[in-house]
mmCIF file of C-alpha atoms in Angstrom:
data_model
loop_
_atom_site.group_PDB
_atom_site.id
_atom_site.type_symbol
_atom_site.label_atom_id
_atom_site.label_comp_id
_atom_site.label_asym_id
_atom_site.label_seq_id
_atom_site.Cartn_x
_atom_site.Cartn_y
_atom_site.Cartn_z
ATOM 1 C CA UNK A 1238 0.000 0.000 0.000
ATOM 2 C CA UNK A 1239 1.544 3.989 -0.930
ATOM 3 C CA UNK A 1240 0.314 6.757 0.912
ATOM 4 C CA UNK A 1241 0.674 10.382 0.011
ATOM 5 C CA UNK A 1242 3.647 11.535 0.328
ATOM 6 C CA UNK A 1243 4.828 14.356 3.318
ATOM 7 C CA UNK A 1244 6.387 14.801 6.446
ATOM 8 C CA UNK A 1245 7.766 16.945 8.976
ATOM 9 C CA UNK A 1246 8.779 19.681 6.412
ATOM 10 C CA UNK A 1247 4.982 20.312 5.388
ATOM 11 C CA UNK A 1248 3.405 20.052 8.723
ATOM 12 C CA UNK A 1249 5.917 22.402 10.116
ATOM 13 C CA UNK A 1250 5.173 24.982 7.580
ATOM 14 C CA UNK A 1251 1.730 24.611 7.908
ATOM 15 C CA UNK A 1252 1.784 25.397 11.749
ATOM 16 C CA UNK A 1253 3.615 28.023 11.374
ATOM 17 C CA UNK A 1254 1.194 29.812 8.808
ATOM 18 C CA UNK A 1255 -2.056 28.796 10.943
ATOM 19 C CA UNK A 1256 -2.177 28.499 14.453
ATOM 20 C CA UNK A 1257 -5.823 26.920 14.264
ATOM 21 C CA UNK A 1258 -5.003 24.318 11.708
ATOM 22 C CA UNK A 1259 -1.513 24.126 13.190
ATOM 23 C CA UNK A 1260 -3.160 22.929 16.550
ATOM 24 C CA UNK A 1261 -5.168 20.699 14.927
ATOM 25 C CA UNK A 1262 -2.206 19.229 13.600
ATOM 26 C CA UNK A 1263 -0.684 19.274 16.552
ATOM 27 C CA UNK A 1264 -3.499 16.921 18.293
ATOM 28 C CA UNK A 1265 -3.879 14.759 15.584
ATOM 29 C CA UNK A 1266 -0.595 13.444 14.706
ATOM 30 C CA UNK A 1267 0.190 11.857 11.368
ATOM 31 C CA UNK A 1268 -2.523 11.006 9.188
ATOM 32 C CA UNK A 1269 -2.266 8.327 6.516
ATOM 33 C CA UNK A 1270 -3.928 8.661 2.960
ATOM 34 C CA UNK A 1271 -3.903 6.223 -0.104
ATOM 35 C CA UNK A 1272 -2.152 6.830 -2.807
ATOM 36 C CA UNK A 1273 -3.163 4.928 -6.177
ATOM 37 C CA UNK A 1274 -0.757 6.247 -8.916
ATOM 38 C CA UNK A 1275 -2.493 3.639 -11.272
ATOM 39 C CA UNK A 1276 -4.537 6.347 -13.222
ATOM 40 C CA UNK A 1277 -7.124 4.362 -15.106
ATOM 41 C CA UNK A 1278 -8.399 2.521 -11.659
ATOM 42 C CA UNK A 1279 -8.200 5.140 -9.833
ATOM 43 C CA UNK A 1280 -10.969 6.885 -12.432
ATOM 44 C CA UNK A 1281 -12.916 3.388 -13.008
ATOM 45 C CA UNK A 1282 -12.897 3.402 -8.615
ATOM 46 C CA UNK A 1283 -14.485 7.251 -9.045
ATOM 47 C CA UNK A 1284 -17.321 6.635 -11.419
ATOM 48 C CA UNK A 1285 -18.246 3.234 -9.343
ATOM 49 C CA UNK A 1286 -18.004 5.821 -6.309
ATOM 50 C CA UNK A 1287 -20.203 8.744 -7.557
ATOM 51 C CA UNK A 1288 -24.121 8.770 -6.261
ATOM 52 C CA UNK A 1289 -23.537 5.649 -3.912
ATOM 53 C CA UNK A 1290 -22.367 4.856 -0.045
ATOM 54 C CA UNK A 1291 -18.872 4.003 0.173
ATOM 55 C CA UNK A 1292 -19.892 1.047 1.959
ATOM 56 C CA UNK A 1293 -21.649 0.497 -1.828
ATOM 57 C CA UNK A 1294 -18.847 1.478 -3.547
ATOM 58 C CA UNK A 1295 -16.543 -0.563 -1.805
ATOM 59 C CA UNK A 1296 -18.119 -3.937 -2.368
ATOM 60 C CA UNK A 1297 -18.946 -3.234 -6.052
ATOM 61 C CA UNK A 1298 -14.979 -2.733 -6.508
ATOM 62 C CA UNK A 1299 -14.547 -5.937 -4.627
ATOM 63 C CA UNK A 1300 -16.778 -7.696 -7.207
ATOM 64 C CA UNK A 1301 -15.280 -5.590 -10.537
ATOM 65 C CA UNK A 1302 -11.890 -7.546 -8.807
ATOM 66 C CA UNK A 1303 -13.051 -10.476 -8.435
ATOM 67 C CA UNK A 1304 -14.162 -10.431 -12.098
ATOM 68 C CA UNK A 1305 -10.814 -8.880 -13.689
ATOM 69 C CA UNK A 1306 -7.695 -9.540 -12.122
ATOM 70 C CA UNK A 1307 -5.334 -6.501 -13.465
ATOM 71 C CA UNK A 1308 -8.178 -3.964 -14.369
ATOM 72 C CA UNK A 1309 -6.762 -2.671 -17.760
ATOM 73 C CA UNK A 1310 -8.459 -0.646 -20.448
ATOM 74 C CA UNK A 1311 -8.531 -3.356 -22.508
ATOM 75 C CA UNK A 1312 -10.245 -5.674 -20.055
ATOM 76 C CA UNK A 1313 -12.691 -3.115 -19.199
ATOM 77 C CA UNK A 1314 -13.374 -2.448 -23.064
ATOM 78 C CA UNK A 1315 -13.958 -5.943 -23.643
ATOM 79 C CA UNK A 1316 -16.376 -7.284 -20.509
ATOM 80 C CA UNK A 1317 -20.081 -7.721 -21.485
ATOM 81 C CA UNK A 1318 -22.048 -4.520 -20.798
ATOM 82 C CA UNK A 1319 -24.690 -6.959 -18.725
ATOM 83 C CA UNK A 1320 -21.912 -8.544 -16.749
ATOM 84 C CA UNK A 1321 -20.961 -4.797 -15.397
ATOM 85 C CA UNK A 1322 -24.315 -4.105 -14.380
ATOM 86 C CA UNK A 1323 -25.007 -7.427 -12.709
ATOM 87 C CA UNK A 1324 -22.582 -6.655 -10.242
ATOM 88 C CA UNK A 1325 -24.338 -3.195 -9.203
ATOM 89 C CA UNK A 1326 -22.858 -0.888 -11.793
ATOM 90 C CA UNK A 1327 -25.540 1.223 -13.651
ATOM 91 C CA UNK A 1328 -26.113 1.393 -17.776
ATOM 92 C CA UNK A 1329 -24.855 5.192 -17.136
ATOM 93 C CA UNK A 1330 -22.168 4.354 -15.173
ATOM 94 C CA UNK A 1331 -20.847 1.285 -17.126
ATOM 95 C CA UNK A 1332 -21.099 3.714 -20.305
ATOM 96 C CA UNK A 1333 -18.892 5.889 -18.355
ATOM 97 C CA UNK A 1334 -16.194 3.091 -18.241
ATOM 98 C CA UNK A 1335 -15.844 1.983 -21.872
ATOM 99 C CA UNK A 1336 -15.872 5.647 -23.025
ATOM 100 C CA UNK A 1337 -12.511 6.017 -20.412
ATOM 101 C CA UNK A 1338 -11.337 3.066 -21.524
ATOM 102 C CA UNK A 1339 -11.712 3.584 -25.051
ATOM 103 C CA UNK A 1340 -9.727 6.676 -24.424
ATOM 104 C CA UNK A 1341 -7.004 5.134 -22.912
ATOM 105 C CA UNK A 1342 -6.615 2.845 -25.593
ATOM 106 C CA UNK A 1343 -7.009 5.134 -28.244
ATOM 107 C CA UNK A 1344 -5.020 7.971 -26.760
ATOM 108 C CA UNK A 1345 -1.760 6.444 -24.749
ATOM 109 C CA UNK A 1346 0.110 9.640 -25.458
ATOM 110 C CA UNK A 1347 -2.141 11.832 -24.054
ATOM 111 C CA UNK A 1348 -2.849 9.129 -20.547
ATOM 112 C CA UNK A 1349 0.237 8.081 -20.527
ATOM 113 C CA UNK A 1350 1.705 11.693 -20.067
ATOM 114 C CA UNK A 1351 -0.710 13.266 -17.950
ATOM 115 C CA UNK A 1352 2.053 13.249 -14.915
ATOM 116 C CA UNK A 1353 4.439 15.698 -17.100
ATOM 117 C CA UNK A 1354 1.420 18.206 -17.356
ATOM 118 C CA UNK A 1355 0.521 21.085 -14.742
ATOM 119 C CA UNK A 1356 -1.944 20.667 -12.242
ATOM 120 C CA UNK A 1357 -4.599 22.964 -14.408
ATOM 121 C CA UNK A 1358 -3.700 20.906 -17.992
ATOM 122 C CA UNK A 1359 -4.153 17.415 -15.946
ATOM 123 C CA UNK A 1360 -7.748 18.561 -14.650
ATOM 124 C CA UNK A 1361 -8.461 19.913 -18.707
ATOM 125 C CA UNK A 1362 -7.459 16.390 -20.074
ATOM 126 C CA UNK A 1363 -9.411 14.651 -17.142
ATOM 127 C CA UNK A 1364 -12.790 16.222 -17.629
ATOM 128 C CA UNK A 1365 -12.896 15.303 -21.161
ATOM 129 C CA UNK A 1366 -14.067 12.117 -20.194
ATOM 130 C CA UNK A 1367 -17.402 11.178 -19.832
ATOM 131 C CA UNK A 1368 -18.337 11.271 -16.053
ATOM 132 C CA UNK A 1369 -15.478 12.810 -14.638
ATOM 133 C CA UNK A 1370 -16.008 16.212 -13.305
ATOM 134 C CA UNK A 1371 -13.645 19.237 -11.906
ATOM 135 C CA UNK A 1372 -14.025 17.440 -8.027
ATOM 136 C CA UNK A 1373 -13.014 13.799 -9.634
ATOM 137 C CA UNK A 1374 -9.925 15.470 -11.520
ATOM 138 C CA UNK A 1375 -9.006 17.202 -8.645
ATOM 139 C CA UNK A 1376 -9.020 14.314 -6.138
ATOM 140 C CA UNK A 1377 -7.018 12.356 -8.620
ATOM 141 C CA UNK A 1378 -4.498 15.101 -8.677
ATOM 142 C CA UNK A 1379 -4.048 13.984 -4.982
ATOM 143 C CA UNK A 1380 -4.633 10.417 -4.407
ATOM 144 C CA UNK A 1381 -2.822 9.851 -8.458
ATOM 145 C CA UNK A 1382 -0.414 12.182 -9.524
ATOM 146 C CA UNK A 1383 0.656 13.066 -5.505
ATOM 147 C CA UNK A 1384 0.095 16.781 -6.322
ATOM 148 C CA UNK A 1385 1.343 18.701 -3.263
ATOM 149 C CA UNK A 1386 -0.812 22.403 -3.763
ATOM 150 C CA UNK A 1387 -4.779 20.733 -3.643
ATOM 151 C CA UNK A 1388 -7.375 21.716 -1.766
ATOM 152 C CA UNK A 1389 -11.069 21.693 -4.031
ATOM 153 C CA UNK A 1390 -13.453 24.375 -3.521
ATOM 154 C CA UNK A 1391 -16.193 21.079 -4.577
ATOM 155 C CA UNK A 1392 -15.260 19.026 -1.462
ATOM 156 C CA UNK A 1393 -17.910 19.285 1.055
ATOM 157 C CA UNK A 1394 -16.083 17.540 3.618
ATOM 158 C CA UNK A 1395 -13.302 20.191 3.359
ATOM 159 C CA UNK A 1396 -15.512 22.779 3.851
ATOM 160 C CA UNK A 1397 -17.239 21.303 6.581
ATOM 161 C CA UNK A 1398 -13.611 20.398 7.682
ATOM 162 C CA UNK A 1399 -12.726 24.518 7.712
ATOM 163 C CA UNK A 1400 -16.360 25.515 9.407
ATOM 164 C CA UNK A 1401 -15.820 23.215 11.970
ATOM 165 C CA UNK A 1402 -12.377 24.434 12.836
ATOM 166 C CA UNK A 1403 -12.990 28.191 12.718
ATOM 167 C CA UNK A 1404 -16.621 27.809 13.885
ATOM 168 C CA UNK A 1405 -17.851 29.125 10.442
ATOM 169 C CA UNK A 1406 -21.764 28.687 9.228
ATOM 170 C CA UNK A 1407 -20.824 28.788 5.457
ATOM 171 C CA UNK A 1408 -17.503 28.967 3.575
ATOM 172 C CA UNK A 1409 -17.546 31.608 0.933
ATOM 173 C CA UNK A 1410 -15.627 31.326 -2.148
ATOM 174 C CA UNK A 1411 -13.498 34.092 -1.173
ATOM 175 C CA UNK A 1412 -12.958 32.390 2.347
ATOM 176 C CA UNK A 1413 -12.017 29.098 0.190
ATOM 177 C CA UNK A 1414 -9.151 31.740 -2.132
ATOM 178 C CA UNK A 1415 -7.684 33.077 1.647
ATOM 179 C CA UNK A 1416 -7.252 29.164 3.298
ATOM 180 C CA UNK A 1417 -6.029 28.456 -0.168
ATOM 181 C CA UNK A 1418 -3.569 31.187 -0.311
ATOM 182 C CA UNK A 1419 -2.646 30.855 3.418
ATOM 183 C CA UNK A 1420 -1.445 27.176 3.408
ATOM 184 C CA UNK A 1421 -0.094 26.814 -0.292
ATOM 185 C CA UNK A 1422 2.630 25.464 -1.153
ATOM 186 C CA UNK A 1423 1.296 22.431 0.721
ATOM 187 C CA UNK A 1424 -2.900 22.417 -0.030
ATOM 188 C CA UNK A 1425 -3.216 18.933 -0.135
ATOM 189 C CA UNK A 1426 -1.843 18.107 3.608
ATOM 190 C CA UNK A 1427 -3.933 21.079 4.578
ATOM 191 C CA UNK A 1428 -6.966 19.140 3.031
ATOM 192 C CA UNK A 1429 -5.850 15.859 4.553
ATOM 193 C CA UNK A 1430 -6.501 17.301 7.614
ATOM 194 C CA UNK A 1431 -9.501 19.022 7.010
ATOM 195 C CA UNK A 1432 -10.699 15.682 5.633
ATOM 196 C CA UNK A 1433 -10.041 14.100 9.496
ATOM 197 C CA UNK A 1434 -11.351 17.472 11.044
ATOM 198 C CA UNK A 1435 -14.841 16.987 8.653
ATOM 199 C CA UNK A 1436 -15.443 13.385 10.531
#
């Protein structure tokens, strides 16, 4: 198993820049997140994911497993439309999959070069595909490509993450720019622990 990738170095900074979050961190200790740098599961894993409990989620990955050992593109492209939905995946959802991995198959130069791109030109390329928003791109920019400046505007857990930590009622868009601002270069440990603050 990976996790993302930071240490001492990152936390440091970011107690230094916040004294709230910096507490928090503090408290907490070091938190543990997966890391999947395997692109095209880690988007297949999203679209299972969207509309549906994790708990859901979770065991409809277990089955896709159990069905294809080394989820590939090709694999994907190939399995019987009926077969995906028999083991919870919906007609939408499964049309979501062959239209990612038709992509991938079609397009290695663009998929398999996604990790030389920019944060910004990763999340263009991303949202191409069918089913994958701005909030999917951006949480593969952290649990994929191990991007180190994240933190999405989309994620309701981080914002509920921020209003529980600085007693807010709402976070504005312009409260989202000044947290953003205030603990880049390192968003995405700042988000990590707004994710455990959120629970």
């Amino acid at each position: 198993m990976k996790y993302i990738e930071y240490g001492k170095e990152e936390l440091d900074y970011l107690i230094k820049k916040d004294k709230v979050l910096g507490d928090y961190i503090k408290k907490t200790g070091f938190i543990k997140r997966e890391l999947n740098s395997d692109i095209f599961t880690s988007l297949i894993s999203s679209i299972i994911s969207q509309q549906v409990s994790t708990k859901a989620a979770k065991t409809i990955n277990e089955r896709l497993n159990n069905i294809v050992i080394d989820l590939t593109p090709e694999k994907i492209f190939e399995l019987d439309d009926s077969l995906l939905q028999s083991i919870g995946i919906s007609f939408r959802k499964v049309s979501y999959m062959k239209d990612i991995a038709k992509n991938f198959i079609d397009k290695p130069y663009i998929y398999n070069n996604l990790n030389n791109l920019p944060d910004h030109l990763i999340v263009e390329e991303l949202i191409k595909l069918k089913g994958v928003g701005t909030w999917t791109a951006e949480m593969l920019l952290i649990h994929s490509f191990n991007r180190r400046d994240v933190i999405s505007f989309l994620d309701l857990g981080i914002k509920r993450g921020i209003m529980r930590l600085y007693n807010k009622d709402s976070i504005s868009k312009e409260d989202w720019i000044y947290f953003k601002n205030l603990y880049t270069p390192y968003n995405t440990i700042a988000s990590i622990y707004l994710w455990e603050a959120s629970k």
